[in-house]
Coordinates of C-alpha atoms in Angstrom, one line a residue:
Chain A
M751 CA 0.0 0.0 0.0
V752 CA 1.4 3.4 -1.0
D753 CA 1.3 6.0 1.8
L754 CA -0.1 8.9 -0.2
D755 CA 0.6 11.5 2.5
K756 CA 4.3 10.8 2.3
L757 CA 4.3 10.8 -1.5
T758 CA 6.6 13.3 -3.4
I759 CA 6.7 14.0 -7.1
A760 CA 9.9 12.0 -7.3
S761 CA 8.5 9.0 -5.5
S762 CA 5.1 9.1 -7.3
Q763 CA 6.7 8.2 -10.6
K764 CA 7.8 4.8 -9.5
F765 CA 4.4 3.9 -8.2
L766 CA 2.6 5.3 -11.2
A767 CA 4.9 3.4 -13.6
S768 CA 4.5 0.1 -11.7
G769 CA 0.7 0.5 -11.7
E770 CA 0.6 0.4 -7.8
L771 CA -0.9 3.9 -8.1
S772 CA -3.1 5.5 -10.8
A773 CA -3.3 9.2 -11.7
R774 CA -7.0 8.9 -11.1
G775 CA -6.6 7.4 -7.7
L776 CA -4.1 10.0 -6.7
T777 CA -6.4 12.9 -7.9
E778 CA -9.4 11.4 -6.1
F779 CA -7.2 11.2 -2.9
Y780 CA -6.5 14.9 -3.1
Q781 CA -10.1 15.8 -4.0
E782 CA -11.4 14.0 -1.0
K783 CA -8.8 15.7 1.3
I784 CA -9.6 19.1 -0.2
R785 CA -13.4 18.5 0.5
R786 CA -12.5 17.6 4.1
L787 CA -9.8 20.1 5.0
N788 CA -10.1 23.1 2.6
P789 CA -13.1 24.7 4.4
G790 CA -10.9 25.2 7.5
I791 CA -7.9 26.5 5.5
N792 CA -9.3 28.3 2.4
A793 CA -6.3 27.4 0.3
Y794 CA -8.4 26.6 -2.8
L795 CA -10.8 29.0 -4.4
E796 CA -12.1 26.4 -6.9
V797 CA -11.5 22.8 -7.5
F798 CA -11.6 22.0 -11.2
D799 CA -14.4 19.7 -12.4
D800 CA -12.3 18.2 -15.1
A801 CA -9.4 17.0 -12.9
L802 CA -10.5 13.4 -13.1
E803 CA -10.7 13.5 -16.9
Q804 CA -7.2 15.0 -17.0
A805 CA -6.0 12.2 -14.7
E806 CA -7.6 9.5 -16.9
V807 CA -5.8 10.8 -19.9
C808 CA -2.5 10.4 -17.9
D809 CA -3.5 6.9 -17.0
R810 CA -4.0 6.0 -20.6
Q811 CA -0.6 7.5 -21.4
L812 CA 1.0 5.6 -18.5
A813 CA -0.5 2.4 -19.7
G814 CA 0.8 3.1 -23.2
G815 CA 4.3 3.3 -21.7
K816 CA 4.8 7.1 -21.7
R817 CA 7.1 8.3 -18.9
S818 CA 7.7 11.9 -17.8
P819 CA 8.7 13.3 -14.4
L820 CA 5.3 15.1 -14.0
L821 CA 3.0 12.6 -15.7
G822 CA -0.1 12.2 -13.5
V823 CA 1.1 14.7 -10.9
P824 CA -1.7 16.8 -9.3
L825 CA -0.8 20.4 -8.9
A826 CA -2.5 23.5 -7.5
I827 CA -2.2 26.8 -9.4
K828 CA -2.1 30.4 -8.0
D829 CA -5.1 32.4 -9.1
N830 CA -3.0 34.9 -11.2
I831 CA -1.8 32.3 -13.7
L832 CA -4.0 31.8 -16.7
I833 CA -5.5 28.4 -17.6
K834 CA -7.6 28.5 -20.8
G835 CA -11.3 28.6 -20.1
R836 CA -10.9 28.9 -16.3
I837 CA -11.5 32.0 -14.1
A838 CA -8.2 33.8 -13.2
S839 CA -9.3 36.5 -10.8
A840 CA -6.0 37.4 -9.0
C841 CA -8.4 37.3 -6.0
S842 CA -9.8 40.7 -7.0
R843 CA -13.5 41.8 -7.5
M844 CA -12.1 43.4 -10.6
L845 CA -11.5 40.1 -12.3
E846 CA -14.0 37.9 -10.3
N847 CA -15.6 36.6 -13.5
Y848 CA -12.7 36.9 -15.9
R849 CA -12.1 33.7 -17.9
A850 CA -8.7 33.2 -19.4
G851 CA -8.6 33.1 -23.2
Y852 CA -5.3 31.2 -23.4
D853 CA -2.9 29.1 -21.3
A854 CA 0.1 30.7 -19.6
T855 CA 3.3 29.3 -21.0
V856 CA 4.0 27.6 -17.7
I857 CA 0.6 25.9 -17.9
D858 CA 1.2 24.9 -21.5
R859 CA 4.6 23.3 -20.5
L860 CA 3.2 21.5 -17.4
R861 CA 0.2 20.3 -19.5
R862 CA 2.5 18.8 -22.1
A863 CA 4.6 17.2 -19.2
G864 CA 1.4 15.5 -18.1
A865 CA 0.5 17.4 -14.9
V866 CA -3.0 17.4 -13.6
F867 CA -4.5 20.8 -12.5
L868 CA -6.5 20.3 -9.4
G869 CA -7.7 23.8 -8.8
R870 CA -6.7 27.5 -8.3
T871 CA -5.4 28.9 -5.0
N872 CA -6.0 31.9 -2.9
M873 CA -3.7 34.9 -2.8
D874 CA -3.5 38.5 -1.9
E875 CA -5.3 40.7 -4.4
F876 CA -3.1 41.2 -7.5
A877 CA -0.3 39.6 -5.3
M878 CA -0.2 42.7 -3.1
G879 CA 0.4 41.4 0.4
S880 CA 2.3 39.1 2.7
S881 CA -0.5 37.3 4.5
T882 CA -3.3 36.4 1.9
E883 CA -5.5 38.7 4.0
N884 CA -5.9 41.0 1.1
S885 CA -7.8 38.4 -0.9
A886 CA -11.3 39.4 -1.9
F887 CA -12.3 35.9 -1.0
G888 CA -11.2 35.6 2.6
P889 CA -7.8 34.8 4.1
T890 CA -6.0 31.5 3.9
R891 CA -5.2 29.9 7.3
N892 CA -1.9 28.3 8.2
P893 CA -2.1 24.5 8.2
F894 CA 0.1 24.4 11.4
D895 CA -2.2 26.9 13.3
P896 CA -5.5 28.1 11.8
S897 CA -5.4 31.3 13.9
R898 CA -2.3 32.4 11.9
T899 CA -1.7 33.4 8.4
A900 CA -0.2 31.2 5.7
G901 CA 1.9 34.1 4.5
G902 CA 1.5 35.7 1.1
S903 CA 0.9 36.5 -1.5
S904 CA 1.1 32.8 -2.6
G905 CA -0.5 31.8 0.7
G906 CA -3.1 29.5 -0.9
S907 CA -0.5 27.5 -2.8
A908 CA 1.8 27.3 0.2
A909 CA -1.0 26.1 2.5
A910 CA -2.2 23.6 -0.1
V911 CA 1.3 22.0 -0.2
G912 CA 1.8 22.3 3.5
A913 CA -1.6 20.7 4.3
G914 CA -1.0 17.9 1.8
L915 CA -3.9 19.0 -0.5
C916 CA -1.7 18.6 -3.7
L917 CA 1.7 17.2 -4.6
A918 CA 3.1 20.7 -5.4
A919 CA 1.9 24.1 -6.6
L920 CA 2.8 27.2 -8.7
G921 CA 3.1 30.6 -7.1
S922 CA 4.5 34.0 -8.2
D923 CA 7.2 36.0 -6.4
T924 CA 7.6 39.8 -6.7
A925 CA 9.4 40.4 -3.3
G926 CA 9.0 37.1 -1.5
S927 CA 5.5 35.9 -2.4
I928 CA 6.7 32.3 -2.9
R929 CA 9.5 32.2 -0.3
Q930 CA 7.8 33.8 2.7
P931 CA 4.6 31.7 2.6
A932 CA 6.7 28.6 1.9
S933 CA 8.6 29.4 5.1
F934 CA 5.4 29.9 7.1
C935 CA 3.9 26.7 5.8
G936 CA 7.0 24.5 6.2
V937 CA 7.5 23.8 2.5
V938 CA 10.2 24.5 -0.2
G939 CA 9.7 27.6 -2.4
L940 CA 11.8 28.7 -5.3
K941 CA 12.0 32.2 -6.9
P942 CA 13.9 31.6 -10.2
T943 CA 16.3 34.0 -11.8
Y944 CA 14.6 37.0 -13.6
G945 CA 14.1 35.7 -17.1
A946 CA 14.5 32.0 -16.3
V947 CA 10.7 31.3 -16.5
S948 CA 8.3 32.9 -18.9
R949 CA 5.6 35.3 -17.5
F950 CA 3.4 35.0 -20.5
G951 CA -0.1 34.5 -18.9
L952 CA 0.9 35.7 -15.5
I953 CA -1.3 38.6 -14.3
A954 CA 1.4 41.3 -14.0
L955 CA 2.2 43.1 -10.7
A956 CA 5.6 44.7 -11.2
S957 CA 7.2 43.5 -14.5
S958 CA 10.9 44.1 -13.6
L959 CA 10.4 41.9 -10.5
D960 CA 7.8 39.2 -11.1
Q961 CA 8.7 35.5 -11.5
I962 CA 6.7 32.3 -11.5
G963 CA 8.1 29.4 -9.4
P964 CA 7.3 26.2 -7.6
L965 CA 6.2 25.4 -4.0
A966 CA 6.9 21.8 -3.2
K967 CA 7.4 19.3 -0.4
T968 CA 11.1 18.7 -1.2
V969 CA 13.9 20.4 -3.0
A970 CA 14.0 17.6 -5.6
D971 CA 10.3 18.2 -6.4
A972 CA 10.8 22.0 -6.8
E973 CA 13.7 21.2 -9.2
I974 CA 11.5 18.9 -11.3
I975 CA 8.9 21.6 -11.7
F976 CA 11.5 24.3 -12.3
R977 CA 13.1 22.3 -15.1
A978 CA 9.6 21.7 -16.7
I979 CA 8.7 25.4 -16.8
A980 CA 12.1 27.1 -17.4
G981 CA 13.5 28.2 -20.7
P982 CA 13.1 31.0 -23.3
D983 CA 9.6 31.7 -24.7
P984 CA 9.0 33.9 -27.8
N985 CA 5.9 35.3 -26.0
D986 CA 8.0 36.8 -23.2
S987 CA 10.9 38.9 -24.4
T988 CA 12.4 39.0 -20.9
S989 CA 12.8 35.2 -20.9
Q990 CA 16.2 33.8 -21.8
S991 CA 18.6 30.9 -21.3
A992 CA 22.1 31.3 -20.0
S993 CA 24.9 29.0 -19.1
P994 CA 24.5 28.4 -15.4
P995 CA 27.4 28.9 -12.9
A996 CA 28.3 25.4 -11.7
P997 CA 27.8 24.2 -8.1
P998 CA 31.2 24.2 -6.3
E999 CA 32.7 21.2 -4.5
K1000 CA 32.9 23.1 -1.3
F1001 CA 30.4 25.9 -0.7
R1002 CA 31.5 29.4 0.5
L1003 CA 28.5 31.1 2.0
G1004 CA 28.2 34.8 2.6
V1005 CA 26.3 36.2 5.6
P1006 CA 25.4 39.9 5.6
R1007 CA 25.9 40.2 9.4
R1008 CA 25.3 44.0 9.5
F1009 CA 21.8 43.6 8.1
L1010 CA 20.8 41.0 10.7
T1011 CA 21.2 43.1 13.8
K1012 CA 17.7 44.5 14.2
G1013 CA 14.1 43.8 13.1
V1014 CA 14.4 40.0 13.5
D1015 CA 12.6 37.8 16.1
A1016 CA 15.0 36.3 18.6
A1017 CA 13.7 32.8 17.8
V1018 CA 14.4 33.4 14.1
S1019 CA 17.9 34.6 14.8
E1020 CA 18.6 31.6 17.0
N1021 CA 17.3 29.2 14.3
F1022 CA 19.4 31.0 11.7
E1023 CA 22.6 30.7 13.8
S1024 CA 22.0 27.0 14.3
S1025 CA 21.4 26.6 10.6
L1026 CA 24.8 28.2 10.0
T1027 CA 26.4 25.7 12.4
R1028 CA 24.7 22.9 10.5
L1029 CA 26.0 24.3 7.2
R1030 CA 29.5 24.5 8.7
D1031 CA 29.1 20.8 9.8
L1032 CA 28.2 20.0 6.2
G1033 CA 31.6 21.4 5.1
C1034 CA 30.6 24.9 4.1
E1035 CA 32.8 27.9 4.7
I1036 CA 30.9 30.8 6.3
K1037 CA 32.1 34.3 5.6
T1038 CA 30.7 37.8 6.5
V1039 CA 29.8 39.8 3.4
D1040 CA 29.2 43.5 3.3
L1041 CA 26.2 44.1 1.0
A1042 CA 25.9 47.6 2.3
T1043 CA 22.8 48.5 0.2
L1044 CA 20.8 45.5 1.4
R1045 CA 19.2 47.5 4.2
Y1046 CA 17.7 49.9 1.6
S1047 CA 16.2 47.1 -0.5
L1048 CA 12.7 47.2 1.0
A1049 CA 12.5 51.0 0.7
C1050 CA 13.7 50.7 -2.9
Y1051 CA 11.1 48.0 -3.6
Y1052 CA 8.3 50.2 -2.2
V1053 CA 9.1 52.9 -4.8
I1054 CA 9.7 50.6 -7.9
M1055 CA 6.9 48.2 -7.3
P1056 CA 4.0 50.8 -7.0
A1057 CA 5.4 52.7 -10.0
E1058 CA 5.3 49.5 -12.1
A1059 CA 2.0 48.4 -10.6
S1060 CA 0.3 51.7 -11.4
T1061 CA 1.4 51.2 -15.0
N1062 CA 0.4 47.5 -15.2
L1063 CA -3.0 47.9 -13.5
A1064 CA -3.9 50.9 -15.7
R1065 CA -5.5 48.3 -18.0
Y1066 CA -8.3 47.6 -15.6
D1067 CA -10.6 50.3 -16.8
G1068 CA -13.9 48.5 -17.2
V1069 CA -13.7 48.7 -21.0
R1070 CA -12.1 45.5 -22.3
Y1071 CA -12.7 43.1 -19.5
G1072 CA -13.4 42.7 -15.8
F1073 CA -15.6 44.7 -13.5
Y1074 CA -17.5 47.8 -14.7
Q1075 CA -19.3 50.5 -12.8
G1076 CA -20.9 53.2 -14.9
G1077 CA -20.5 56.9 -14.0
D1078 CA -21.5 60.3 -15.4
D1079 CA -19.0 60.2 -18.3
L1080 CA -16.1 58.0 -19.5
F1081 CA -13.6 59.5 -16.9
D1082 CA -16.1 58.9 -14.2
D1083 CA -16.6 55.3 -15.4
Y1084 CA -12.8 54.8 -14.8
L1085 CA -12.9 56.4 -11.4
K1086 CA -15.9 54.4 -10.2
T1087 CA -14.9 51.1 -11.8
R1088 CA -11.4 51.3 -10.3
G1089 CA -12.6 52.8 -7.0
L1090 CA -15.0 49.9 -6.4
G1091 CA -13.3 47.1 -8.3
F1092 CA -9.9 47.3 -6.5
G1093 CA -9.6 46.5 -2.8
R1094 CA -7.8 48.8 -0.3
E1095 CA -4.2 47.6 -0.8
P1096 CA -4.2 47.9 -4.7
R1097 CA -5.7 51.4 -4.4
R1098 CA -3.1 52.4 -1.8
R1099 CA -0.3 51.2 -4.1
L1100 CA -1.8 52.8 -7.2
I1101 CA -1.9 56.2 -5.5
L1102 CA 1.7 55.6 -4.2
G1103 CA 2.7 54.7 -7.8
A1104 CA 1.1 57.9 -9.1
F1105 CA 3.0 59.9 -6.5
V1106 CA 6.5 58.5 -7.0
L1107 CA 6.2 59.0 -10.8
S1108 CA 4.6 62.5 -10.7
A1109 CA 6.5 65.6 -11.7
G1110 CA 8.5 67.1 -8.8
Y1111 CA 8.8 63.7 -7.0
Y1112 CA 10.1 61.5 -9.9
D1113 CA 13.8 62.4 -9.3
A1114 CA 13.6 62.1 -5.5
Y1115 CA 11.8 58.8 -5.4
Y1116 CA 11.7 56.7 -8.6
R1117 CA 15.0 57.8 -10.1
R1118 CA 16.7 57.5 -6.8
A1119 CA 15.3 54.0 -6.3
V1120 CA 16.5 52.9 -9.7
A1121 CA 20.0 54.1 -8.8
V1122 CA 19.9 52.3 -5.4
R1123 CA 18.7 49.1 -7.2
R1124 CA 21.8 49.3 -9.4
L1125 CA 24.1 49.7 -6.3
L1126 CA 22.4 46.6 -4.8
S1127 CA 23.1 44.5 -7.9
E1128 CA 26.8 45.7 -7.8
D1129 CA 26.9 44.8 -4.1
F1130 CA 25.8 41.2 -4.9
R1131 CA 28.2 40.9 -7.8
R1132 CA 31.0 41.9 -5.4
A1133 CA 29.8 39.4 -2.8
F1134 CA 29.7 36.6 -5.3
R1135 CA 33.4 37.1 -6.2
E1136 CA 34.3 35.6 -2.8
T1137 CA 31.2 33.5 -2.1
D1138 CA 29.0 31.0 -3.9
L1139 CA 25.7 31.8 -2.2
V1140 CA 24.3 34.4 0.2
V1141 CA 22.4 33.1 3.2
L1142 CA 19.6 34.8 5.1
P1143 CA 16.5 33.9 7.1
T1144 CA 13.5 33.9 4.7
A1145 CA 11.3 36.0 7.0
P1146 CA 11.9 38.0 10.2
T1147 CA 9.2 36.1 12.0
T1148 CA 7.4 32.8 11.9
A1149 CA 3.7 32.8 10.8
F1150 CA 2.0 35.7 12.6
P1151 CA -1.7 35.8 13.8
L1152 CA -4.4 36.8 11.4
G1153 CA -5.2 40.5 11.8
E1154 CA -1.9 41.3 13.6
K1155 CA -0.6 43.5 10.7
S1156 CA -3.6 44.0 8.5
D1157 CA -4.3 47.6 9.8
D1158 CA -0.7 48.7 9.5
P1159 CA 0.6 48.5 5.9
L1160 CA 4.2 49.4 6.8
K1161 CA 4.4 46.6 9.4
M1162 CA 3.1 44.2 6.8
Y1163 CA 5.6 45.4 4.2
L1164 CA 8.4 44.6 6.6
S1165 CA 7.6 40.9 6.2
D1166 CA 9.5 41.0 2.9
I1167 CA 12.7 42.6 4.4
F1168 CA 14.9 39.6 3.6
T1169 CA 13.3 38.6 0.3
A1170 CA 12.9 41.7 -1.8
A1171 CA 16.6 42.0 -2.6
A1172 CA 16.7 38.9 -4.8
N1173 CA 13.9 40.3 -6.9
L1174 CA 15.5 43.7 -7.2
A1175 CA 18.8 42.1 -8.3
G1176 CA 17.1 39.5 -10.5
L1177 CA 18.7 36.6 -8.6
P1178 CA 17.4 33.1 -7.9
A1179 CA 16.6 32.3 -4.3
I1180 CA 15.1 29.3 -2.4
S1181 CA 13.5 29.0 1.0
I1182 CA 13.7 25.6 2.7
P1183 CA 12.4 24.4 6.0
S1184 CA 14.9 24.7 8.8
G1185 CA 13.1 23.5 11.9
R1186 CA 10.2 24.6 14.1
D1187 CA 9.7 27.0 17.0
R1188 CA 8.4 26.1 20.4
A1189 CA 4.8 26.4 19.2
G1190 CA 5.6 24.1 16.3
L1191 CA 5.6 26.8 13.6
P1192 CA 8.1 26.3 10.8
F1193 CA 11.2 28.4 10.2
G1194 CA 12.6 29.0 6.7
L1195 CA 16.2 29.4 5.5
Q1196 CA 17.0 31.3 2.3
F1197 CA 19.9 30.9 -0.1
I1198 CA 20.5 33.4 -2.9
A1199 CA 22.7 32.6 -5.9
P1200 CA 24.2 34.5 -8.8
A1201 CA 21.9 34.8 -11.9
F1202 CA 21.0 31.4 -13.4
G1203 CA 22.6 29.7 -10.4
E1204 CA 19.5 27.5 -9.6
D1205 CA 21.8 24.4 -9.7
R1206 CA 23.8 25.8 -6.8
L1207 CA 20.6 26.4 -4.8
F1208 CA 19.3 22.9 -5.4
A1209 CA 22.7 21.3 -4.6
L1210 CA 23.2 22.9 -1.2
A1211 CA 19.4 22.8 -0.3
K1212 CA 19.3 19.1 -0.9
K1213 CA 22.4 18.5 1.3
F1214 CA 20.8 20.5 4.1
E1215 CA 17.4 18.8 3.6
A1216 CA 19.0 15.3 3.6
A1217 CA 20.9 16.0 6.8
Y1218 CA 18.3 18.0 8.9
V1219 CA 14.8 17.8 7.5
A1220 CA 12.8 14.7 8.6
Chain B
M848 CA 0.7 65.5 1.9
D849 CA -2.7 67.2 2.1
I850 CA -6.1 66.1 1.0
D851 CA -5.8 68.2 -2.2
N852 CA -2.6 66.4 -3.2
L853 CA -4.3 63.1 -2.5
E854 CA -7.3 64.0 -4.6
E855 CA -5.0 64.9 -7.5
L856 CA -3.2 61.6 -7.2
G857 CA -6.6 59.8 -7.1
R858 CA -7.4 61.5 -10.4
L859 CA -4.0 60.5 -11.9
A860 CA -4.5 56.9 -10.7
R861 CA -8.2 57.0 -11.8
V862 CA -9.3 55.8 -8.4
A863 CA -12.4 57.2 -6.6
M864 CA -12.1 57.4 -2.8
S865 CA -14.7 58.0 -0.1
V866 CA -14.2 60.9 2.3
E867 CA -13.3 58.6 5.3
E868 CA -10.9 56.7 3.1
K869 CA -9.0 59.8 2.1
E870 CA -8.1 60.6 5.6
S871 CA -6.8 57.1 6.4
L872 CA -5.0 56.7 3.1
R873 CA -3.3 60.0 3.7
A874 CA -2.0 58.8 7.0
D875 CA -0.8 55.5 5.5
L876 CA 0.9 57.2 2.7
E877 CA 2.8 59.6 5.0
K878 CA 4.1 56.7 7.0
I879 CA 5.1 54.8 3.8
L880 CA 6.8 57.8 2.3
A881 CA 8.7 58.5 5.6
Y882 CA 10.0 54.9 5.4
V883 CA 11.0 55.0 1.7
S884 CA 12.6 58.4 2.2
E885 CA 15.6 56.6 3.8
L886 CA 16.7 56.1 0.2
K887 CA 18.0 59.7 0.5
N888 CA 20.6 58.4 3.0
V889 CA 22.2 56.0 0.5
P890 CA 25.7 57.2 -0.2
A891 CA 25.2 56.9 -3.9
G892 CA 27.7 58.8 -6.0
A893 CA 26.3 61.4 -8.3
G894 CA 27.2 59.2 -11.3
A895 CA 25.0 56.4 -10.0
V896 CA 21.9 58.6 -9.8
G897 CA 21.1 59.0 -13.4
G898 CA 20.3 57.2 -16.6
A899 CA 17.3 55.2 -17.4
A900 CA 16.4 52.0 -15.6
G901 CA 18.5 49.2 -16.9
A902 CA 21.2 51.4 -18.5
G903 CA 24.6 50.0 -17.8
D904 CA 23.2 46.8 -16.3
G905 CA 24.3 44.6 -19.2
L906 CA 20.6 44.4 -20.2
V907 CA 19.8 44.2 -23.9
N908 CA 16.7 44.9 -26.0
V909 CA 15.0 41.8 -27.6
W910 CA 13.6 42.5 -31.0
R911 CA 11.3 40.6 -33.3
E912 CA 10.1 41.2 -36.8
D913 CA 7.0 43.5 -36.9
S914 CA 4.5 41.2 -38.6
V915 CA 0.8 40.4 -38.4
P916 CA 0.6 36.9 -37.0
R917 CA -3.1 36.4 -37.4
S918 CA -5.8 37.3 -39.9
A919 CA -8.3 40.0 -39.2
G920 CA -11.3 38.9 -37.1
E921 CA -9.7 35.6 -36.1
Q922 CA -9.8 36.4 -32.3
T923 CA -12.6 39.0 -32.3
E924 CA -15.0 36.8 -30.4
E925 CA -12.4 35.5 -27.9
L926 CA -11.5 39.1 -27.1
L927 CA -14.9 40.6 -27.0
F928 CA -16.2 37.8 -24.9
A929 CA -14.7 39.4 -21.8
A930 CA -15.8 43.0 -22.6
P931 CA -18.4 44.4 -20.1
R932 CA -20.2 46.2 -22.9
R933 CA -20.2 45.6 -26.7
R934 CA -22.0 46.6 -29.8
G935 CA -21.6 44.1 -32.6
G936 CA -17.9 43.6 -33.3
Y937 CA -16.9 46.6 -31.2
I938 CA -16.3 47.4 -27.5
A939 CA -18.8 50.0 -26.4
V940 CA -17.7 53.1 -24.4
K941 CA -19.3 56.4 -23.5
K942 CA -18.7 59.2 -26.0
I943 CA -15.7 61.3 -25.4
L944 CA -16.6 64.6 -27.1

C-alpha cells in the first residue's frame, strides 16, 4: 500500500509506472482531502471539475508506456496564472468573473509534461500582500495553526502543499511571495532568476520583478517543476537561457551580518545561527559579506513596485474586461470602476505609484530607487566574487496571527525585508524548512545565488534537507 | 501630503475614494513615504543617480520582426467575450466629445 501522505513527485513516478498507483486514484485522494480540509484553511478557491478527466488521460498514457517526471502529478495553481477557459481573478473583484482566453506558457509546459491541474489557489489581491488577508475571497489559514496566516501572497499555494492538498503548486514572487509563505507553511519555495521562467499568462504586478516558481514538499520536487517550466519563450521577451554557474565542490557562504542586527525575532535569529552551524558541519565555509545597500532594498522596492503596478494595473478600466461600474462620463466610469473594483491595498499602491512617478517627485523617489537598485546589484556581484551563495533567514518572524498586521501596511511590508533584494537584483533564491519554533511553527532558511545559479541552490538545499529535515 | 494632493493623485491613478478613506489613506501614505525616504541616505555617487532603468546593467533589448501573426477577425469573439459592454464587433464606451 502506498502512503499517499508521504508521496513526493519524485517517488510518485515509481508507483505510477508500476501501476501500484493510478493518476485517477491520486487525484481522487486529493479531491477527498480538499473536501474535508479546505473549508478550514481556504487554500483553494475552486476545484476544477475536469481534474479526473485530466488524470484519466494520464493513466492511458502511462498504460501506453509514456514516462515523464510530471505525468499524472496533481498540482495547485495560483489564481493569477492563466488556464484557458478557467477563471483567473487574482483574488480581485475586478476580475472575479474573468475567464482566461489562453494558457500561460508555464501551464502549457506543465500540461505537455502530463501534470493534472487540481484547482486554483487563494492569494493577496493582485499579489499585493504578505498574508493572503488582502484576498477578496477571505484569508487562507496556516495549516500548522489556523489562527495564523499562511503568509503571502502565494498563501493558498503554500497552504495547499503544507496541508497535503496537492503534490506541489505554482506561485509567483515579486518580493518574497513564494518564499515567505513557503517558510510559514513548512515547504520549499523557489523564486527563479529573472528571465528563467516565462511570465506570458501571469497577471502582472511589477514587471521588472515578477517571477513564477514552484512550491513543493522537497527540493528535488521543486527542481522537477522548475526544469519543466524554465526556458526561453517567444511570448515573453524577458525570458532567456544562459549558461549556469556550476555548483562548487565546497560551498563558500556569505552572511550579511550587519543587516541582521535588528528587526528579526530572537527565535528566528537563533534558528538562523543553528542553521549556519549545521551548514558548517556539512563542510561549508561561512564568511561575512558587506552588501551595504541591502538595508535599503525594501524602501527601494516600495518605490519601484508601486510605480510599475500603477502602470500595469492601468489596463483595468472597465472597458475591455473585468468589473464595470458606470459613472457620469467616461472618466467617471474609470474612477468608479477602479474605486469599487480594486480593494484597499491595490488602491493604496496605485496612489503611491502615481505619487513617485509624478512631476516634482520622480527624481527624489523613482530615479533614486533605480540608482539604489543598481548599487544593490553591484553589491551582490562583489559578494559573489568571494562566495558561492548568500544566506539569510526567509522572513523576520514565523507565521503571525491573522489580523496582527492588517491595519498597518508598513508593518506588513516589513515581512519582505529579507526577500525583496533577490527580486531587485534579479537573482534566484530558495526557501527551505529549517526547523520549528516552540509552538511548532516552521522556520525558513534562504539561499540566494548568482543569476541562473539555480543548480547551486538545489545542490546545497538538498544537502541541508537530507541532513536535517525529517 | 494634504487632501488636495491626495485627490489629485486619485485623479491621476483613476481611483475614486470616499471621504473617510481619504483621511486614512493620507495617514498610510505619509508613513510609507517617511519609510522610503531613507533612500536619500544611500551614499550613492552622483554618477549612479542618473540614466534610465537598466542602462549599464548589461541588459539588452530583444527585438522581433514586426509582422501580423493572425488574420483580421480571427480572435474577435475570444477578445470581445470578456468586454463588459459591446456593440456588434466593437467594444462600447461612453462618448468622449
